Amino acid sequence: MSGLKALIFDVDGTLADTEEVHRQAFNAAFRAFGLPWSWDQGFYRQLLLVSGGRERIRHFVDTYVPEMAAEGLAAINEIHVRKSALYARMIDQRAARLRPGVERLIDEANSRGLKLVLVTTSSIANAEAVIIANLEPAGLDLFDAIVGGETVANKKPAPDIYRMALERLGLPARACVAFEDSLNGLKAANAAGLRTVVTPSTYTQGADFTGAFALISHLGDPFEPYEHFAGAGEGDRMVTVGALRRWIDDDDDMRSLLTIGGRSIY
């Protein structure tokens, strides 16, 4: 029987399809500072390969407008602070709803005694804004911890944020499942030893998610089943605690079958 004890959720793109809200907030902040920058959706998809909003602005300046690099980190910090305030206002106005199955799985996991953690390369405040806008302030009480990008030295695809989440939980990786929507997130979770369920979002569809424990369209609801793409979960309609435990048991059985002479060939 699976020893599943906790679920670890990425926020942007995984809990809610927030990246478009982030893009609009970036552009609004640029306008507020009188900057002639505008990130369209195609360009923003490329920028998302850089984790963290402040880091994304720095990468953009260094790569595309190096003549402004002399403005320095202080200017980038000011832009990012304005962007974060604009983003929080848009989220508070319900600009991004939870994706299918998210609220259902969180409620089920909580009722069955599993621990819940949020991890985000954005700020803890941004993660809290998404939860409060969709689940009310009491929704924050469902989570045992929130680990934000400001709390780790290296952001995704480095595994730091997931290792910190496991440390906060006091659990080994084998007792947890991570939920992600991006390739950087998958790499980070896998590097921390976690099985990772990937539900691609608007900006990450079509990426190569080789190594995902399960690759599905979303978590599914009774009247909105997910589409299965690869890995565990074929034949199911939605992600439940029971389904996750069954998938883990099947995976463990497969690993045992692929171990020869005490050496794993999995």
Coordinates of C-alpha atoms in Angstrom, one line a residue:
M1 CA 0.0 0.0 0.0
S2 CA 1.3 3.4 -1.0
G3 CA 2.8 5.5 1.8
L4 CA 1.6 8.8 0.3
K5 CA 1.7 11.5 3.0
A6 CA 1.7 14.8 1.2
L7 CA 1.0 16.7 -2.0
I8 CA 3.2 19.6 -3.2
F9 CA 1.7 22.0 -5.6
D10 CA 3.3 24.6 -7.9
V11 CA 1.2 27.7 -8.2
D12 CA 1.5 29.6 -11.4
G13 CA 0.1 27.6 -14.3
T14 CA -0.6 24.6 -12.0
L15 CA -3.2 25.7 -9.5
A16 CA -4.5 28.5 -11.8
D17 CA -3.5 29.6 -15.3
T18 CA -2.0 32.8 -14.0
E19 CA 0.9 33.4 -16.5
E20 CA -1.3 35.5 -18.7
V21 CA -2.1 37.7 -15.7
H22 CA 1.6 38.0 -15.0
R23 CA 2.3 39.0 -18.6
Q24 CA -0.4 41.7 -18.5
A25 CA 0.9 43.0 -15.2
F26 CA 4.5 43.2 -16.5
N27 CA 3.3 45.2 -19.5
A28 CA 1.2 47.5 -17.3
A29 CA 4.2 48.1 -15.1
F30 CA 6.4 49.0 -18.1
R31 CA 3.8 51.5 -19.2
A32 CA 3.7 53.0 -15.7
F33 CA 7.4 53.6 -15.9
G34 CA 7.2 55.1 -19.4
L35 CA 9.1 52.2 -20.9
P36 CA 8.5 51.2 -24.6
W37 CA 8.4 47.5 -23.8
S38 CA 5.5 45.2 -24.6
W39 CA 5.8 41.4 -24.2
D40 CA 3.3 39.6 -26.5
Q41 CA 2.3 36.0 -25.8
G42 CA 4.8 34.4 -28.1
F43 CA 7.7 36.3 -26.7
Y44 CA 6.5 35.8 -23.1
R45 CA 6.5 32.0 -23.7
Q46 CA 10.2 32.3 -24.4
L47 CA 10.8 34.4 -21.3
L48 CA 9.1 31.8 -19.1
L49 CA 12.2 29.7 -19.5
V50 CA 13.7 32.1 -17.0
S51 CA 12.2 31.4 -13.5
G52 CA 11.3 34.4 -11.4
G53 CA 9.8 37.7 -12.4
R54 CA 12.7 39.9 -11.3
E55 CA 15.1 37.5 -13.0
R56 CA 12.9 37.6 -16.1
I57 CA 13.2 41.4 -16.3
R58 CA 17.0 41.2 -15.8
H59 CA 17.3 38.6 -18.6
F60 CA 15.2 40.8 -20.9
V61 CA 17.3 43.9 -20.2
D62 CA 20.6 42.1 -20.6
T63 CA 19.6 40.3 -23.8
Y64 CA 17.4 42.8 -25.6
V65 CA 18.1 46.3 -24.3
P66 CA 21.7 46.1 -22.9
E67 CA 22.0 49.9 -23.2
M68 CA 19.7 50.1 -20.2
A69 CA 21.6 47.7 -18.1
A70 CA 23.4 50.6 -16.5
E71 CA 20.1 51.5 -14.8
G72 CA 21.0 48.7 -12.5
L73 CA 19.2 46.4 -10.1
A74 CA 17.4 49.2 -8.2
A75 CA 15.4 50.1 -11.3
I76 CA 14.5 46.5 -12.0
N77 CA 13.4 46.1 -8.4
E78 CA 11.1 49.1 -8.6
I79 CA 9.5 47.8 -11.8
H80 CA 9.0 44.4 -10.3
V81 CA 7.4 45.9 -7.1
R82 CA 5.0 47.8 -9.3
K83 CA 4.3 44.7 -11.4
S84 CA 3.6 42.6 -8.2
A85 CA 1.1 45.2 -6.9
L86 CA -0.7 45.3 -10.3
Y87 CA -0.8 41.5 -10.4
A88 CA -2.2 41.2 -6.9
R89 CA -5.0 43.7 -7.8
M90 CA -5.9 41.7 -10.9
I91 CA -5.9 38.4 -9.0
D92 CA -8.1 39.9 -6.3
Q93 CA -10.6 40.7 -9.1
R94 CA -10.7 36.9 -9.9
A95 CA -8.6 37.2 -13.1
A96 CA -7.4 33.6 -12.7
R97 CA -9.7 30.8 -11.5
L98 CA -8.4 27.5 -10.2
R99 CA -8.0 24.9 -12.9
P100 CA -10.3 21.8 -13.1
G101 CA -10.0 19.4 -10.2
V102 CA -7.7 21.6 -8.1
E103 CA -10.1 22.6 -5.3
R104 CA -11.6 19.1 -5.3
L105 CA -8.3 17.4 -4.8
I106 CA -7.1 19.9 -2.2
D107 CA -10.3 19.3 -0.2
E108 CA -10.1 15.5 -0.5
A109 CA -6.4 15.5 0.5
N110 CA -7.1 17.7 3.5
S111 CA -10.0 15.5 4.6
R112 CA -7.9 12.4 4.4
G113 CA -5.1 13.8 6.5
L114 CA -2.5 14.4 3.8
K115 CA -0.2 17.4 4.2
L116 CA -0.3 20.1 1.6
V117 CA 2.4 22.5 0.5
L118 CA 2.6 25.3 -2.1
V119 CA 5.9 26.0 -3.9
T120 CA 6.4 28.9 -6.2
T121 CA 9.3 30.7 -7.9
S122 CA 7.1 33.8 -7.5
S123 CA 6.6 35.4 -4.1
I124 CA 4.8 33.9 -1.2
A125 CA 2.5 37.0 -1.3
N126 CA 1.5 36.1 -4.9
A127 CA 0.8 32.5 -4.0
E128 CA -1.4 33.7 -1.1
A129 CA -3.3 36.1 -3.4
V130 CA -4.3 33.2 -5.7
I131 CA -5.5 31.1 -2.7
I132 CA -7.4 34.0 -1.1
A133 CA -9.1 35.0 -4.3
N134 CA -10.3 31.5 -5.0
L135 CA -10.7 29.9 -1.6
E136 CA -11.1 32.9 0.7
P137 CA -8.6 33.7 3.4
A138 CA -9.5 30.4 5.2
G139 CA -8.1 28.6 2.3
L140 CA -4.6 29.4 3.5
D141 CA -5.3 27.2 6.5
L142 CA -5.5 24.1 4.3
F143 CA -1.7 24.3 3.6
D144 CA 1.0 23.3 5.9
A145 CA 3.6 25.6 4.3
I146 CA 4.2 27.9 1.4
V147 CA 7.7 28.0 0.0
G148 CA 8.4 31.1 -2.2
G149 CA 11.2 32.0 -4.6
E150 CA 12.5 34.5 -2.2
T151 CA 13.4 31.8 0.3
V152 CA 15.9 29.8 -1.8
A153 CA 19.2 30.5 -3.3
N154 CA 18.5 28.9 -6.7
K155 CA 15.2 28.9 -8.5
K156 CA 13.8 26.2 -10.8
P157 CA 15.1 24.1 -12.6
A158 CA 17.3 23.8 -9.5
P159 CA 15.7 21.5 -6.9
D160 CA 16.2 23.9 -4.0
I161 CA 12.6 24.9 -3.5
Y162 CA 11.4 21.2 -3.5
R163 CA 14.1 20.2 -1.1
M164 CA 13.0 23.0 1.2
A165 CA 9.4 21.8 0.9
L166 CA 10.4 18.3 1.9
E167 CA 12.4 19.7 4.8
R168 CA 9.4 21.7 6.0
L169 CA 7.2 18.6 5.7
G170 CA 9.8 16.3 7.4
L171 CA 9.1 13.7 4.8
P172 CA 11.1 11.7 2.3
A173 CA 10.4 12.4 -1.4
R174 CA 8.9 8.9 -1.9
A175 CA 6.0 9.9 0.5
C176 CA 5.0 12.9 -1.6
V177 CA 3.8 13.7 -5.1
A178 CA 4.5 17.0 -6.8
F179 CA 2.2 18.8 -9.3
E180 CA 3.7 21.0 -12.0
D181 CA 2.9 22.6 -15.4
S182 CA 6.3 23.5 -16.7
L183 CA 9.5 21.8 -17.8
N184 CA 11.6 23.8 -15.3
G185 CA 9.2 22.7 -12.6
L186 CA 9.4 19.1 -13.7
K187 CA 13.2 19.2 -13.7
A188 CA 13.2 20.7 -10.2
A189 CA 10.8 18.2 -8.7
N190 CA 12.4 15.2 -10.3
A191 CA 15.9 16.4 -9.2
A192 CA 14.5 16.4 -5.6
G193 CA 13.4 12.8 -6.1
L194 CA 9.7 13.4 -6.4
R195 CA 7.2 11.7 -8.6
T196 CA 5.7 14.6 -10.6
V197 CA 2.2 14.9 -12.1
V198 CA 2.3 17.4 -15.0
T199 CA -0.7 19.3 -16.2
P200 CA 0.5 21.7 -19.0
S201 CA -0.9 25.2 -18.9
T202 CA -1.6 27.7 -21.7
Y203 CA 2.0 28.7 -21.9
T204 CA 3.6 25.3 -21.5
Q205 CA 1.5 23.1 -23.8
G206 CA 3.7 21.2 -26.3
A207 CA 6.8 21.0 -24.2
D208 CA 8.7 17.7 -23.8
F209 CA 7.7 16.4 -20.4
T210 CA 9.7 13.2 -20.6
G211 CA 10.2 12.0 -17.0
A212 CA 6.8 13.0 -15.7
F213 CA 5.1 10.4 -13.5
A214 CA 1.8 11.3 -15.2
L215 CA 1.1 13.7 -18.0
I216 CA -2.5 14.8 -18.2
S217 CA -4.5 17.8 -19.3
H218 CA -5.7 18.8 -15.8
L219 CA -6.7 17.1 -12.6
G220 CA -10.2 16.4 -13.7
D221 CA -13.7 16.7 -12.2
P222 CA -16.7 14.4 -12.2
F223 CA -18.2 16.1 -15.3
E224 CA -14.9 17.2 -16.8
P225 CA -12.5 14.3 -17.1
Y226 CA -8.9 14.9 -17.9
E227 CA -7.2 13.8 -21.1
H228 CA -4.3 11.3 -20.6
F229 CA -1.1 11.9 -22.5
A230 CA 1.6 9.7 -21.0
G231 CA 2.6 7.9 -17.8
A232 CA 0.3 6.9 -15.0
G233 CA -3.4 7.6 -15.0
E234 CA -4.5 6.0 -18.2
G235 CA -8.1 4.8 -17.8
D236 CA -8.9 7.2 -15.0
R237 CA -11.0 10.3 -15.2
M238 CA -9.7 12.5 -12.5
V239 CA -6.8 12.6 -10.0
T240 CA -7.9 11.5 -6.5
V241 CA -5.9 10.4 -3.4
G242 CA -7.0 6.8 -4.1
A243 CA -5.9 7.0 -7.7
L244 CA -2.5 8.5 -6.8
R245 CA -1.9 5.7 -4.3
R246 CA -2.8 3.1 -6.9
W247 CA -0.5 4.7 -9.5
I248 CA 2.4 4.8 -7.0
D249 CA 1.8 1.1 -6.1
D250 CA 1.8 0.2 -9.8
D251 CA 5.0 2.2 -10.3
D252 CA 6.7 0.5 -7.3
D253 CA 5.7 -2.9 -8.7
M254 CA 7.2 -2.0 -12.0
R255 CA 10.4 -0.9 -10.4
S256 CA 10.6 -4.2 -8.5
L257 CA 10.1 -6.1 -11.7
L258 CA 12.9 -4.2 -13.4
T259 CA 15.4 -4.9 -10.6
I260 CA 17.7 -7.8 -11.5
G261 CA 20.2 -9.2 -9.1
G262 CA 19.7 -6.4 -6.6
R263 CA 20.5 -3.8 -9.2
S264 CA 17.8 -1.5 -10.6
I265 CA 17.5 -1.3 -14.4
Y266 CA 14.5 1.0 -14.2

